[in-house]
Amino acid sequence: MVSCVSDTARTLGCRDGAAATHLKLISLLVIFFTSIIGISSPVLLARYFQGKPVYDKAILIIKCFAAGVILSTSLVHVLPEAFSALSDCHVVSRHPWKDFPFAGLVTLLGALLALFVDLTASSHVEHSHKPSGNYLPVGTQDGTVGKKVGNNLSNEDMLKIKQKLVSQVLEIGIIFHSVIIGVTMGMSQNQCTIRPLVAALAFHQIFEGMGLGGCIAQADFSTGTAAYMCFMFSVTTPMGIVLGMIVFSVTGYDDSSPNALIMEGVLGSLSSGILIYMALVDLIAVDFFHNKLMGSQTWLKKASFIALVLGSTSMSILALWA
């Protein structure tokens, strides 16, 4: 309780509604443009390499970097923030939050939810395109793939559908995280907190955007769909900031109120569970253990692992500021 009182005293010393609002308005533009730069860079890079001999290798390395960013986002950024919010002294003084580690439980539910969506969507796709008698296996150097005949889908087409599903579920998890960041910042009246966050979140959005953009690039969406997904990622955090400002003006809740902390902790834990599952199962495991291109070239496996480490390291370093 003494800690709560001292924290409140420090917060009151930094409260300045007008200065905080000015910083938030600046952050809207800064975060929007840095988000566009981050998410569009891998997509544009993939379009540049498309049709060239190094295309598949470049996409694989980009995706491994993206996987490192997303794994670090979930474990170093989102999950600790969720635990911190739900263990705040204003929250743990209430039932049932002081009786059970809800952050870990909701993270588990997020991972199970991602698995359920993955299984359901994959099963639906497989049953919708069952091969009939005119499905012909075709031998290639890499193995046997299905040749598309009539309305059936080849294994390559099924893989593309799976990659698109992964990108869409991943964007949902990241959007949860972005909304939480935006709403928390929008509700805050603490200029001492907001000022360093503006620059830190700009870099945060660049790396997180690169992570999602790498997955969008590999899924080979149409130009319109890729542009729409990039736009949605770019506006989510600014929209969250605006929503947080509206919530504060209507309810008077700031980012330190118990209800706001509970919302932040629950949504953050759910987002973390989704991102952990997607990073480990649908990105890292698929590329390192089930990609024939990776298995056939040792140097590519090493380069991909280095890209994974660089991605996770880059995002982890940002935890010093945001």
XYZ file of N, CA, C and O in Angstrom, residues 38-39 42 61-78 170 174 177 203-215 233 275-276 278-280 283-284 304-319:
244
model
N 7.294 0.327 -41.540
C 7.650 -0.996 -41.041
C 6.961 -2.129 -41.770
O 7.603 -3.085 -42.200
N 5.644 -2.021 -41.972
C 4.905 -3.147 -42.543
C 5.038 -3.223 -44.057
O 4.984 -4.309 -44.648
N 8.870 -5.093 -45.942
C 9.021 -6.481 -46.396
C 8.150 -6.803 -47.614
O 8.547 -7.578 -48.481
N 14.200 -15.803 -45.392
C 15.004 -15.058 -44.421
C 14.184 -13.920 -43.806
O 14.242 -13.673 -42.595
N 13.395 -13.226 -44.646
C 12.524 -12.156 -44.142
C 11.536 -12.716 -43.119
O 11.292 -12.139 -42.063
N 10.967 -13.887 -43.437
C 9.979 -14.493 -42.541
C 10.612 -14.936 -41.228
O 9.984 -14.827 -40.164
N 11.842 -15.426 -41.262
C 12.522 -15.827 -40.022
C 12.815 -14.609 -39.148
O 12.673 -14.662 -37.917
N 13.219 -13.509 -39.762
C 13.395 -12.254 -39.012
C 12.062 -11.850 -38.383
O 12.001 -11.450 -37.210
N 10.988 -11.968 -39.169
C 9.655 -11.619 -38.681
C 9.252 -12.500 -37.507
O 8.676 -12.016 -36.522
N 9.558 -13.796 -37.582
C 9.213 -14.714 -36.498
C 9.923 -14.316 -35.199
O 9.335 -14.371 -34.111
N 11.195 -13.911 -35.313
C 11.931 -13.457 -34.136
C 11.314 -12.221 -33.517
O 11.192 -12.109 -32.290
N 10.885 -11.282 -34.361
C 10.234 -10.059 -33.878
C 8.943 -10.392 -33.132
O 8.684 -9.879 -32.035
N 8.143 -11.272 -33.717
C 6.839 -11.594 -33.125
C 7.008 -12.374 -31.819
O 6.294 -12.126 -30.846
N 7.955 -13.306 -31.781
C 8.195 -14.068 -30.551
C 8.658 -13.144 -29.434
O 8.205 -13.247 -28.287
N 9.553 -12.227 -29.759
C 10.031 -11.269 -28.765
C 8.918 -10.327 -28.322
O 8.810 -9.991 -27.140
N 8.075 -9.907 -29.263
C 6.945 -9.041 -28.925
C 6.058 -9.695 -27.877
O 5.657 -9.062 -26.886
N 5.771 -10.980 -28.081
C 4.864 -11.673 -27.168
C 5.486 -11.912 -25.796
O 4.831 -11.706 -24.768
N 6.760 -12.343 -25.765
C 7.384 -12.756 -24.510
C 8.052 -11.617 -23.742
O 8.105 -11.641 -22.506
N 8.583 -10.623 -24.457
C 9.345 -9.554 -23.795
C 8.509 -8.295 -23.597
O 8.734 -7.541 -22.646
N 7.539 -8.060 -24.471
C 6.732 -6.840 -24.384
C 5.338 -7.104 -23.807
O 4.975 -6.559 -22.775
N 4.551 -7.922 -24.522
C 3.126 -8.048 -24.197
C 2.890 -8.784 -22.884
O 2.145 -8.309 -22.012
N -2.456 -13.868 -37.257
C -1.357 -13.099 -36.675
C -1.723 -11.619 -36.593
O -1.464 -10.962 -35.573
N -1.848 -9.158 -33.283
C -1.086 -7.906 -33.215
C -2.012 -6.710 -33.059
O -1.687 -5.736 -32.358
N -2.884 -6.224 -29.505
C -1.757 -5.585 -28.824
C -1.700 -4.091 -29.145
O -1.513 -3.258 -28.254
N 9.707 3.144 -33.053
C 10.585 2.017 -33.399
C 9.870 0.680 -33.174
O 10.049 -0.273 -33.933
N 9.078 0.620 -32.122
C 8.306 -0.590 -31.825
C 7.413 -0.959 -33.007
O 7.357 -2.121 -33.443
N 6.713 0.027 -33.568
C 5.807 -0.224 -34.692
C 6.568 -0.602 -35.961
O 6.080 -1.393 -36.774
N 7.767 -0.048 -36.134
C 8.577 -0.413 -37.300
C 8.917 -1.896 -37.266
O 8.701 -2.627 -38.231
N 9.428 -2.378 -36.130
C 9.843 -3.775 -36.044
C 8.640 -4.724 -36.036
O 8.674 -5.780 -36.666
N 7.588 -4.349 -35.326
C 6.394 -5.198 -35.317
C 5.771 -5.241 -36.714
O 5.292 -6.281 -37.162
N 5.791 -4.098 -37.403
C 5.287 -4.050 -38.771
C 6.111 -4.914 -39.705
O 5.575 -5.599 -40.588
N 7.419 -4.918 -39.510
C 8.282 -5.784 -40.325
C 7.953 -7.252 -40.095
O 7.978 -8.065 -41.025
N 7.621 -7.601 -38.833
C 7.252 -8.978 -38.523
C 5.996 -9.404 -39.255
O 5.951 -10.453 -39.921
N 4.963 -8.595 -39.170
C 3.705 -8.918 -39.855
C 3.862 -8.818 -41.362
O 3.343 -9.658 -42.117
N 4.606 -7.805 -41.814
C 4.814 -7.618 -43.253
C 5.531 -8.792 -43.895
O 5.230 -9.166 -45.041
N 6.463 -9.408 -43.162
C 7.163 -10.576 -43.692
C 6.215 -11.733 -43.940
O 6.334 -12.458 -44.936
N 5.238 -11.910 -43.046
C 4.253 -12.993 -43.218
C 3.285 -12.680 -44.354
O 2.911 -13.565 -45.120
N -3.130 -2.336 -40.007
C -2.096 -2.347 -38.969
C -1.649 -0.927 -38.638
O -1.459 -0.575 -37.470
N 0.052 -14.756 -30.051
C 1.326 -14.478 -30.721
C 2.368 -15.557 -30.428
O 3.153 -15.923 -31.314
N 2.398 -16.075 -29.197
C 3.346 -17.138 -28.856
C 3.068 -18.376 -29.700
O 3.981 -18.989 -30.273
N 1.458 -18.561 -32.606
C 1.710 -18.309 -34.033
C 3.210 -18.290 -34.331
O 3.662 -18.835 -35.344
N 3.999 -17.663 -33.441
C 5.440 -17.563 -33.677
C 6.107 -18.940 -33.626
O 6.904 -19.289 -34.511
N 5.789 -19.732 -32.600
C 6.468 -21.015 -32.422
C 5.950 -22.101 -33.364
O 6.742 -22.847 -33.946
N 5.194 -20.365 -37.547
C 6.304 -19.672 -38.222
C 7.618 -20.430 -38.043
O 8.190 -20.938 -39.001
N 8.116 -20.525 -36.815
C 9.434 -21.110 -36.577
C 9.442 -22.617 -36.868
O 10.300 -23.112 -37.615
N 19.032 -18.214 -41.830
C 17.677 -18.068 -41.286
C 17.711 -17.990 -39.766
O 16.976 -17.207 -39.157
N 18.567 -18.800 -39.143
C 18.680 -18.759 -37.684
C 19.241 -17.411 -37.223
O 18.775 -16.835 -36.236
N 20.228 -16.899 -37.958
C 20.788 -15.580 -37.627
C 19.715 -14.506 -37.763
O 19.603 -13.600 -36.923
N 18.898 -14.601 -38.819
C 17.807 -13.646 -39.010
C 16.809 -13.731 -37.858
O 16.314 -12.696 -37.368
N 16.519 -14.946 -37.400
C 15.610 -15.143 -36.270
C 16.159 -14.482 -35.004
O 15.440 -13.772 -34.285
N 17.452 -14.679 -34.758
C 18.091 -14.089 -33.572
C 18.120 -12.568 -33.683
O 17.852 -11.860 -32.698
N 18.444 -12.049 -34.856
C 18.480 -10.586 -35.049
C 17.100 -9.970 -34.822
O 16.971 -8.906 -34.208
N 16.066 -10.627 -35.345
C 14.710 -10.119 -35.161
C 14.308 -10.089 -33.698
O 13.778 -9.075 -33.210
N 14.571 -11.181 -32.983
C 14.199 -11.234 -31.573
C 15.049 -10.275 -30.730
O 14.543 -9.633 -29.806
N 16.327 -10.137 -31.093
C 17.212 -9.223 -30.348
C 16.796 -7.774 -30.548
O 16.735 -6.995 -29.586
N 16.518 -7.405 -31.786
C 16.126 -6.022 -32.091
C 14.881 -5.615 -31.315
O 14.816 -4.534 -30.723
N 13.893 -6.505 -31.302
C 12.640 -6.183 -30.597
C 12.833 -6.210 -29.089
O 12.241 -5.402 -28.366
N 13.697 -7.093 -28.609
C 13.926 -7.191 -27.169
C 14.617 -5.930 -26.632
O 14.305 -5.469 -25.532
N 15.557 -5.396 -27.410
C 16.265 -4.179 -26.966
C 15.294 -3.025 -26.753
O 15.465 -2.205 -25.829
N 14.238 -2.959 -27.572
C 13.257 -1.880 -27.450
C 12.504 -1.931 -26.127
O 11.877 -0.939 -25.731
N 12.531 -3.082 -25.448
C 11.852 -3.181 -24.152
C 12.474 -2.255 -23.097
O 11.868 -1.998 -22.071
